[in-house]
């Protein structure tokens, strides 16, 4: 998979890809991340990428021309499965969306800033708009990092068997059951007996029951559909 990220603040986005699972995925060649600084596509001497709103109002708007130049140059090189705009008024990211996007070959992520982008960018270039939750960030970069993390860990070969995404919360619309490790007894706080029994069928049934109970308590909405 290839992900092209269009941003005015590439430095905000470096570190998530320089450690742990995401770095390993990149090192293994399972994903490549490419940053494009919008200012490099500005057409004037001031490297301007934003301007005042038509009709008045507080806040600057990201201009269409640099974004058009950047996206059009990328689209000339290859086909993209989705061209995504990170924005608080997009569809809210969930595991289903992450699963779907993890199957795409190439993605473009456009990070918004200021008041956002000229509406014509959204109308002409964007195929999908994603929010990471009902709160407003200073820009789309941290949202893009969250989206990339949720997608990349689902690409086959990124996680080992031990960390398989199949047992994650949400993967079957259930939250994950409680987990324990050694010691089995600590300050008289005991690990549930059944997990020490060695009976894998019973353990599996216990985990399913716990996952269901946990979901019913915390996120009954997940059980509705
Ligand atoms: N940009 C600003 N707020 C955002 C959010 N909640 N999700 C995605 N991108 C954003």
Short mmCIF file of N, CA and C in Angstrom, two decimals, residues 6 27 38 52 54 87 113 115 117 124 136 156 163 172 186 192 199-200 205 208 219:
data_model
loop_
_atom_site.label_atom_id
_atom_site.label_comp_id
_atom_site.label_asym_id
_atom_site.label_seq_id
_atom_site.Cartn_x
_atom_site.Cartn_y
_atom_site.Cartn_z
N UNK A 6 -0.87 14.95 2.05
CA UNK A 6 -0.68 16.36 1.65
C UNK A 6 -0.91 17.23 2.88
N UNK A 27 9.55 -0.62 6.98
CA UNK A 27 10.83 -1.31 6.75
C UNK A 27 10.63 -2.62 5.99
N UNK A 38 2.39 21.28 0.96
CA UNK A 38 1.55 22.08 0.06
C UNK A 38 2.25 23.36 -0.40
N UNK A 52 -8.26 34.94 2.38
CA UNK A 52 -9.49 35.33 3.08
C UNK A 52 -10.71 34.71 2.41
N UNK A 54 -14.30 34.54 0.76
CA UNK A 54 -15.27 35.36 0.04
C UNK A 54 -16.50 35.53 0.93
N UNK A 87 -11.40 15.93 8.15
CA UNK A 87 -12.21 17.08 8.55
C UNK A 87 -13.20 16.68 9.64
N UNK A 113 -6.35 22.82 7.30
CA UNK A 113 -5.88 23.77 8.31
C UNK A 113 -6.75 25.00 8.27
N UNK A 115 -9.64 27.46 8.53
CA UNK A 115 -11.07 27.14 8.49
C UNK A 115 -11.35 25.89 7.65
N UNK A 117 -10.66 23.84 3.61
CA UNK A 117 -10.30 24.05 2.21
C UNK A 117 -11.46 24.68 1.44
N UNK A 124 -14.54 18.61 -6.23
CA UNK A 124 -13.88 18.14 -7.45
C UNK A 124 -12.91 16.99 -7.24
N UNK A 136 -12.66 19.26 17.63
CA UNK A 136 -11.93 19.94 16.55
C UNK A 136 -10.45 20.00 16.88
N UNK A 156 -2.12 -7.32 5.78
CA UNK A 156 -1.56 -8.64 6.07
C UNK A 156 -0.04 -8.60 6.15
N UNK A 163 -0.04 -10.69 17.83
CA UNK A 163 -0.71 -9.39 17.96
C UNK A 163 -1.85 -9.26 16.95
N UNK A 172 -15.33 -7.71 15.82
CA UNK A 172 -16.61 -8.39 15.57
C UNK A 172 -17.75 -7.61 16.26
N UNK A 186 -1.24 -11.98 42.74
CA UNK A 186 -0.44 -10.80 43.10
C UNK A 186 -1.20 -10.04 44.19
N UNK A 192 -8.61 -15.05 36.99
CA UNK A 192 -9.73 -16.00 36.94
C UNK A 192 -9.24 -17.43 36.68
N UNK A 199 -8.14 -25.65 29.54
CA UNK A 199 -9.26 -26.13 28.71
C UNK A 199 -9.62 -25.05 27.69
N UNK A 200 -9.10 -25.20 26.48
CA UNK A 200 -9.20 -24.08 25.53
C UNK A 200 -10.64 -23.80 25.09
N UNK A 205 -15.09 -19.92 25.44
CA UNK A 205 -16.47 -19.59 25.81
C UNK A 205 -16.49 -18.49 26.86
N UNK A 208 -15.71 -15.14 25.22
CA UNK A 208 -16.85 -14.62 24.45
C UNK A 208 -17.89 -14.00 25.38
N UNK A 219 -20.67 -0.26 25.90
CA UNK A 219 -21.04 0.21 24.57
C UNK A 219 -22.23 -0.56 24.03
#
